[in-house]
CSV table of C-alpha atoms in Angstrom, one decimal:
chain,number,residue,atom,x,y,z
A,150,MET,CA,61.8,123.0,61.0
A,151,LYS,CA,58.4,124.3,61.7
A,152,SER,CA,55.6,122.1,60.5
A,153,SER,CA,53.1,124.1,58.4
A,154,LYS,CA,50.2,123.2,56.3
A,155,ILE,CA,51.1,122.7,52.6
A,156,SER,CA,48.5,123.9,50.1
A,157,PHE,CA,48.6,122.9,46.4
A,158,ARG,CA,46.1,125.5,45.3
A,159,THR,CA,45.8,129.2,45.1
A,160,GLU,CA,42.2,129.6,46.3
A,161,VAL,CA,40.6,132.9,45.3
A,162,ASN,CA,39.0,134.8,48.1
A,163,THR,CA,35.5,136.0,47.3
A,164,SER,CA,35.1,138.9,49.7
A,165,SER,CA,31.7,139.5,51.3
A,166,PHE,CA,29.2,141.8,49.6
A,167,PRO,CA,27.1,144.4,51.4
A,168,PHE,CA,23.9,142.8,49.9
A,169,ARG,CA,22.6,139.4,49.1
A,170,LEU,CA,20.4,138.0,46.3
A,171,GLY,CA,17.4,135.8,47.0
A,172,TYR,CA,13.8,135.0,46.1
A,173,ASN,CA,12.7,138.7,46.6
A,174,THR,CA,15.5,140.3,44.5
A,175,PRO,CA,14.6,140.3,40.8
A,176,THR,CA,18.0,140.3,39.0
A,177,MET,CA,18.7,140.9,35.3
A,178,PHE,CA,21.6,138.8,33.9
A,179,CYS,CA,23.1,140.0,30.7
A,180,GLY,CA,26.3,139.2,28.8
A,181,SER,CA,28.3,136.3,27.6
A,182,CYS,CA,27.7,132.5,27.8
A,183,PHE,CA,28.9,132.5,31.4
A,184,THR,CA,25.9,134.7,32.3
A,185,GLU,CA,23.7,131.9,31.1
A,186,ASN,CA,25.7,129.4,33.2
A,187,ILE,CA,25.1,131.2,36.5
A,188,GLY,CA,21.8,132.8,35.6
A,189,GLY,CA,20.5,129.5,34.3
A,190,ILE,CA,21.3,127.8,37.6
A,191,MET,CA,19.3,130.5,39.4
A,192,GLN,CA,16.4,130.1,36.9
A,193,SER,CA,16.3,126.3,37.5
A,194,LEU,CA,16.1,127.1,41.3
A,195,LYS,CA,13.0,129.3,40.6
A,196,MET,CA,14.8,132.5,41.6
A,197,PRO,CA,13.4,135.7,40.1
A,198,VAL,CA,16.0,136.2,37.3
A,199,MET,CA,15.9,137.1,33.6
A,200,VAL,CA,18.8,135.9,31.5
A,201,ASN,CA,20.0,137.5,28.3
A,202,PRO,CA,16.7,138.9,26.7
A,203,ASN,CA,18.7,139.5,23.5
A,204,GLY,CA,20.5,136.2,23.7
A,205,VAL,CA,24.2,135.9,24.4
A,206,VAL,CA,26.1,139.2,24.0
A,207,TYR,CA,29.9,139.4,24.3
A,208,ASN,CA,31.3,142.9,24.2
A,209,PRO,CA,30.6,145.8,26.6
A,210,LEU,CA,29.1,148.2,24.1
A,211,SER,CA,26.6,145.6,22.9
A,212,VAL,CA,25.7,144.7,26.5
A,213,ALA,CA,25.2,148.4,27.2
A,214,LYS,CA,22.9,148.7,24.2
A,215,VAL,CA,20.8,145.8,25.4
A,216,ILE,CA,20.3,147.5,28.8
A,217,ARG,CA,19.7,150.9,27.3
A,218,ASN,CA,17.1,149.6,24.8
A,219,ILE,CA,15.3,147.7,27.6
A,220,LEU,CA,15.2,150.8,29.8
A,221,SER,CA,13.7,152.9,27.0
A,222,GLY,CA,11.2,150.2,26.1
A,223,LYS,CA,12.5,150.2,22.5
A,224,GLU,CA,10.1,148.8,19.9
A,225,TYR,CA,12.1,147.3,17.0
A,226,SER,CA,10.9,147.8,13.4
A,227,SER,CA,11.7,146.4,10.0
A,228,ALA,CA,14.3,149.1,9.6
A,229,ASP,CA,16.3,147.5,12.5
A,230,LEU,CA,16.5,144.2,10.7
A,231,SER,CA,18.8,142.8,8.1
A,232,TYR,CA,18.2,140.1,5.4
A,233,ARG,CA,20.7,137.6,4.2
A,234,ASN,CA,20.4,134.1,2.6
A,235,GLY,CA,16.6,134.0,3.1
A,236,ILE,CA,16.9,134.9,6.9
A,237,TRP,CA,15.8,138.0,8.7
A,238,PHE,CA,17.9,138.9,11.7
A,239,SER,CA,19.0,141.7,14.0
A,240,TYR,CA,22.7,142.5,14.7
A,241,ASP,CA,21.6,143.3,18.3
A,242,HIS,CA,20.3,139.8,18.9
A,243,TYR,CA,21.5,136.2,19.0
A,244,THR,CA,20.5,133.8,16.2
A,245,ARG,CA,17.5,132.3,18.1
A,246,PHE,CA,15.6,135.4,17.2
A,247,SER,CA,16.2,135.0,13.4
A,248,SER,CA,13.5,133.8,11.1
A,249,GLU,CA,12.6,133.3,7.5
A,250,SER,CA,9.7,135.5,8.3
A,251,LYS,CA,10.3,139.2,8.9
A,252,GLU,CA,7.1,139.4,11.0
A,253,GLU,CA,8.1,136.4,13.1
A,254,CYS,CA,11.6,137.8,13.7
A,255,LEU,CA,10.2,141.2,14.9
A,256,SER,CA,7.6,139.4,17.0
A,257,ARG,CA,10.3,137.4,18.8
A,258,ILE,CA,12.4,140.4,19.4
A,259,ASN,CA,9.7,142.8,20.6
A,260,GLU,CA,8.0,140.2,22.8
A,261,SER,CA,11.3,139.5,24.6
A,262,ASN,CA,12.0,143.3,24.9
A,263,ARG,CA,8.5,143.9,26.4
A,264,LYS,CA,9.1,141.1,29.0
A,265,ALA,CA,12.5,142.6,29.8
A,266,TYR,CA,11.1,146.1,30.2
A,267,GLU,CA,8.4,144.8,32.6
A,268,PHE,CA,11.0,142.8,34.5
A,269,VAL,CA,13.5,145.7,34.8
A,270,ARG,CA,10.8,147.9,36.3
A,271,GLU,CA,11.0,145.7,39.4
A,272,ALA,CA,14.7,144.8,39.3
A,273,LYS,CA,17.3,146.5,41.3
A,274,PHE,CA,20.1,144.1,40.6
A,275,PHE,CA,22.1,143.7,37.3
A,276,ALA,CA,24.6,140.9,36.9
A,277,ILE,CA,26.7,141.8,33.9
A,278,THR,CA,29.4,139.5,32.3
A,279,PHE,CA,31.8,140.8,29.7
A,280,GLY,CA,33.3,138.3,27.4
A,281,THR,CA,35.7,140.3,25.2
A,282,ALA,CA,36.8,143.9,24.7
A,283,ARG,CA,37.0,143.3,20.9
A,284,VAL,CA,34.2,144.7,18.9
A,285,TYR,CA,33.1,144.2,15.3
A,286,LYS,CA,31.7,147.1,13.3
A,287,LEU,CA,29.8,147.1,10.0
A,288,VAL,CA,31.9,148.7,7.3
A,289,ASN,CA,29.0,150.5,5.7
A,290,SER,CA,27.7,152.1,8.9
A,291,GLY,CA,30.2,151.8,11.7
A,292,GLU,CA,27.6,150.1,13.9
A,293,VAL,CA,28.9,147.8,16.6
A,294,VAL,CA,27.3,144.4,16.3
A,295,ALA,CA,26.5,141.9,19.0
A,296,ASN,CA,26.5,139.0,16.6
A,297,CYS,CA,28.0,138.7,13.1
A,298,HIS,CA,25.4,136.1,11.9
A,299,LYS,CA,28.0,134.4,9.7
A,300,VAL,CA,28.1,137.5,7.4
A,301,PRO,CA,31.4,137.5,5.5
A,302,ALA,CA,34.3,139.0,7.4
A,303,LYS,CA,35.0,141.6,4.7
A,304,GLU,CA,31.8,143.4,5.8
A,305,PHE,CA,33.3,144.1,9.2
A,306,THR,CA,36.2,145.9,10.8
A,307,HIS,CA,37.3,145.0,14.3
A,308,THR,CA,39.1,146.7,17.1
A,309,LEU,CA,40.0,146.4,20.7
A,310,LEU,CA,38.1,148.8,22.9
A,311,THR,CA,40.1,151.0,25.3
A,312,VAL,CA,39.5,151.1,29.0
A,313,ASP,CA,38.2,154.6,28.7
A,314,GLU,CA,35.7,153.8,26.0
A,315,ILE,CA,34.2,151.0,28.1
A,316,VAL,CA,34.1,153.2,31.3
A,317,ALA,CA,32.5,156.2,29.5
A,318,GLU,CA,29.8,154.0,28.0
A,319,TRP,CA,29.0,152.2,31.3
A,320,CYS,CA,29.2,155.3,33.4
A,321,GLY,CA,26.3,156.5,31.2
A,322,ILE,CA,24.3,153.3,31.8
A,323,VAL,CA,24.9,153.2,35.5
A,324,ASP,CA,24.0,156.9,35.9
A,325,GLU,CA,20.8,156.2,33.9
A,326,VAL,CA,19.8,153.3,36.1
A,327,LEU,CA,20.6,155.2,39.3
A,328,SER,CA,18.6,158.2,38.3
A,329,VAL,CA,15.4,156.0,38.7
A,330,LYS,CA,16.8,153.3,41.0
A,331,PRO,CA,19.2,155.0,43.4
A,332,ASP,CA,19.9,151.8,45.3
A,333,ALA,CA,20.5,149.6,42.3
A,334,LYS,CA,23.5,147.3,42.3
A,335,PHE,CA,25.7,146.1,39.4
A,336,ILE,CA,27.6,142.8,39.8
A,337,PHE,CA,30.2,142.6,37.1
A,338,THR,CA,32.2,139.5,36.1
A,339,VAL,CA,34.6,138.8,33.3
A,340,SER,CA,33.8,135.5,31.5
A,341,PRO,CA,36.4,132.8,32.1
A,342,ILE,CA,35.8,131.5,28.6
A,343,ARG,CA,38.9,132.2,26.5
A,344,HIS,CA,38.4,133.9,23.2
A,345,TRP,CA,41.1,132.1,21.3
A,346,LYS,CA,40.3,133.7,18.0
A,347,ASP,CA,42.4,136.6,19.1
A,348,GLY,CA,45.3,134.2,20.2
A,349,ALA,CA,46.8,133.8,23.6
A,350,VAL,CA,48.2,137.4,23.8
A,351,GLY,CA,45.1,139.0,22.3
A,352,ASN,CA,42.8,137.1,24.7
A,353,GLN,CA,44.9,138.3,27.7
A,354,LEU,CA,44.9,141.9,26.4
A,355,SER,CA,41.1,141.8,26.0
A,356,LYS,CA,40.5,140.3,29.5
A,357,SER,CA,42.9,142.7,31.1
A,358,THR,CA,41.1,145.6,29.4
A,359,LEU,CA,37.8,144.4,30.8
A,360,ILE,CA,39.1,144.0,34.3
A,361,LEU,CA,40.7,147.4,34.4
A,362,ALA,CA,37.5,149.0,33.1
A,363,ILE,CA,35.3,147.3,35.7
A,364,HIS,CA,37.6,148.4,38.5
A,365,LYS,CA,37.5,152.0,37.2
A,366,LEU,CA,33.7,151.8,37.3
A,367,ILE,CA,33.9,150.5,40.9
A,368,ASP,CA,36.1,153.6,41.7
A,369,ASN,CA,33.4,155.8,40.2
A,370,PHE,CA,30.4,154.1,41.9
A,371,PRO,CA,31.8,152.4,45.0
A,372,LYS,CA,28.3,151.9,46.6
A,373,ASN,CA,26.7,150.5,43.4
A,374,VAL,CA,29.2,148.6,41.4
A,375,PHE,CA,30.9,145.4,42.5
A,376,TYR,CA,33.1,142.6,41.0
A,377,PHE,CA,32.8,138.9,41.4
A,378,PRO,CA,36.1,137.2,40.4
A,379,ALA,CA,34.8,134.3,38.2
A,380,TYR,CA,37.7,134.8,35.7
A,381,GLU,CA,40.3,134.6,38.5
A,382,ILE,CA,38.7,131.5,40.0
A,383,MET,CA,39.0,129.7,36.7
A,384,MET,CA,42.5,130.9,35.9
A,385,ASP,CA,44.1,130.5,39.3
A,386,ASP,CA,42.0,128.3,41.6
A,387,LEU,CA,41.0,125.8,38.8
A,388,ARG,CA,44.3,126.0,37.0
A,389,ASP,CA,44.1,122.6,35.3
A,390,TYR,CA,42.8,121.4,32.0
A,391,ARG,CA,40.6,118.8,33.7
A,392,PHE,CA,38.3,121.7,34.6
A,393,TYR,CA,37.8,122.6,30.9
A,394,ASP,CA,35.3,121.3,28.4
A,395,THR,CA,36.6,119.3,25.4
A,396,ASP,CA,37.4,122.4,23.4
A,397,MET,CA,39.8,123.4,26.1
A,398,LEU,CA,38.3,126.9,26.2
A,399,HIS,CA,35.0,126.7,28.0
A,400,PRO,CA,34.7,125.7,31.7
A,401,SER,CA,33.5,122.2,32.3
A,402,THR,CA,30.3,121.4,34.1
A,403,THR,CA,32.3,120.8,37.2
A,404,ALA,CA,34.0,124.1,37.0
A,405,VAL,CA,30.7,126.0,36.5
A,406,GLU,CA,29.3,124.2,39.5
A,407,TYR,CA,32.4,125.2,41.6
A,408,ILE,CA,32.1,128.8,40.5
A,409,TRP,CA,28.4,128.7,41.3
A,410,GLN,CA,29.2,127.5,44.8
A,411,LYS,CA,31.6,130.4,45.3
A,412,PHE,CA,29.0,132.8,43.8
A,413,SER,CA,26.2,131.6,46.0
A,414,ALA,CA,28.3,131.6,49.1
A,415,ALA,CA,29.3,135.2,48.5
A,416,LEU,CA,26.0,136.6,47.1
A,417,ILE,CA,23.0,134.4,47.9
A,418,GLU,CA,21.0,134.7,51.1
A,419,PRO,CA,21.4,131.6,53.4
A,420,GLU,CA,17.7,131.3,53.7
A,421,ALA,CA,17.4,131.4,49.9
A,422,MET,CA,19.9,128.6,49.6
A,423,ARG,CA,17.9,126.5,51.9
A,424,ILE,CA,14.8,127.0,49.7
A,425,ALA,CA,16.9,126.4,46.7
A,426,GLU,CA,18.1,123.0,48.0
A,427,SER,CA,14.4,121.9,48.3
A,428,VAL,CA,13.7,123.2,44.8
A,429,HIS,CA,16.8,121.4,43.5
A,430,ASN,CA,15.6,118.1,45.1
A,431,ILE,CA,12.2,118.4,43.4
A,432,GLN,CA,13.9,119.3,40.0
A,433,GLN,CA,16.0,116.2,40.3
A,434,ALA,CA,12.9,114.1,40.9
A,435,LEU,CA,11.2,115.8,37.9
A,436,GLY,CA,14.2,114.9,35.8
A,437,HIS,CA,13.7,111.2,36.4
A,438,ARG,CA,12.9,109.2,33.2
A,439,PRO,CA,10.8,106.2,33.9
A,440,VAL,CA,11.5,102.8,32.3
A,441,ASN,CA,7.7,102.1,32.4
A,442,PRO,CA,5.5,105.2,32.7
A,443,GLN,CA,2.4,103.0,33.2
A,444,SER,CA,3.8,101.1,36.2
A,445,GLU,CA,2.1,101.5,39.6
A,446,SER,CA,5.5,102.2,41.2
A,447,PHE,CA,6.1,105.2,38.9
A,448,LYS,CA,2.6,106.5,39.4
A,449,ARG,CA,3.2,106.4,43.2
A,450,PHE,CA,6.5,108.3,42.5
A,451,VAL,CA,4.6,111.0,40.6
A,452,GLU,CA,2.0,111.3,43.3
A,453,LYS,CA,4.7,111.6,45.9
A,454,THR,CA,6.5,114.3,43.8
A,455,LEU,CA,3.2,116.3,43.4
A,456,LEU,CA,2.7,116.2,47.2
A,457,LYS,CA,6.2,117.6,47.6
A,458,ILE,CA,5.5,120.4,45.1
A,459,ALA,CA,2.2,121.2,46.9
A,460,LYS,CA,4.0,121.4,50.2
A,461,ILE,CA,6.8,123.7,49.0
A,462,GLU,CA,4.3,125.9,47.1
A,463,ASN,CA,2.2,126.2,50.2
A,464,GLU,CA,5.2,127.1,52.3
A,465,TYR,CA,6.7,129.5,49.7
A,466,PRO,CA,3.8,130.9,47.6
A,467,PHE,CA,6.2,132.8,45.4
A,468,LEU,CA,7.4,129.5,43.9
A,469,ASN,CA,5.6,128.5,40.7
A,470,PHE,CA,5.7,124.9,39.5
A,471,GLU,CA,2.6,125.0,37.3
A,472,LYS,CA,4.4,123.9,34.1
A,473,GLU,CA,6.1,121.0,35.9
A,474,LYS,CA,2.8,119.9,37.5
A,475,ARG,CA,1.0,119.9,34.2
A,476,THR,CA,3.8,117.8,32.7
A,477,ILE,CA,4.0,115.1,35.3
A,478,SER,CA,0.2,115.0,35.9
A,479,ASP,CA,-0.1,113.6,32.4
A,480,TYR,CA,1.4,110.4,33.7
A,481,LEU,CA,-1.6,109.8,36.0
A,482,LYS,CA,-4.2,110.0,33.2
């Protein structure tokens, strides 16, 4: 019998991409919670990314609306808000934008949209994560909502989008972006977080619809639209409940870190990863919580960390540690 290597895993191949992300490639991340996982890691490494300017958004139509409103520089008004139980909110936005004050709610929304508009003027990369193909619509208007804001279920209808509906909407978005940024790139992923509200079969129908739609978009825009298999890595490579959080639906911290390693190996410039490693080491030092902040040993630690920051900022002027420097400098006063 021939001896052969036995493998107890089905490792998912992340094929090479014809471009790489780094410290000179502003990238807009938009979509589900998983967008915040990967985009959040890049933010912590001081990479030029913006993550979910409307907050977490799950379905393809709502994500498309976010991008379209950013591109147009939409200014929200009180007519775009709803009021319920003493709270003003927007069906286009996550709950962190809600407020007891209408003015404060609008201020939060429009400030975020202005920042996103300015960011997208420079960005040529869009990382989009779809969470579910199921959409919820207001009964009284037919409007698709990004967030139900705990409004009673009777005020919504819900349906599963078709592949063609998703493709039609996103062909419009991609065309709009390419008309002003011909070399723009879209990196699509399907969130590995299972939407168990629809049940096991419903979740699979939803995820399958999203995957089919994305691959049709790739067929339509082969030079501009790409797919990173985050969902497949979770379902096949990490096929074990030890890689899930306690709710058995969300990926664990270890799983997110593993998928990030796959993502960075496929999509991040090697030089950027070397810089990121230095940034990560500083961030770990900054996360240190002293037993005695007044001790001489801790003050020496702070001084050493400030020197490391000065060195990396001098070497890479595009890195900004001003906020961190202010925070730890207080320990030396």
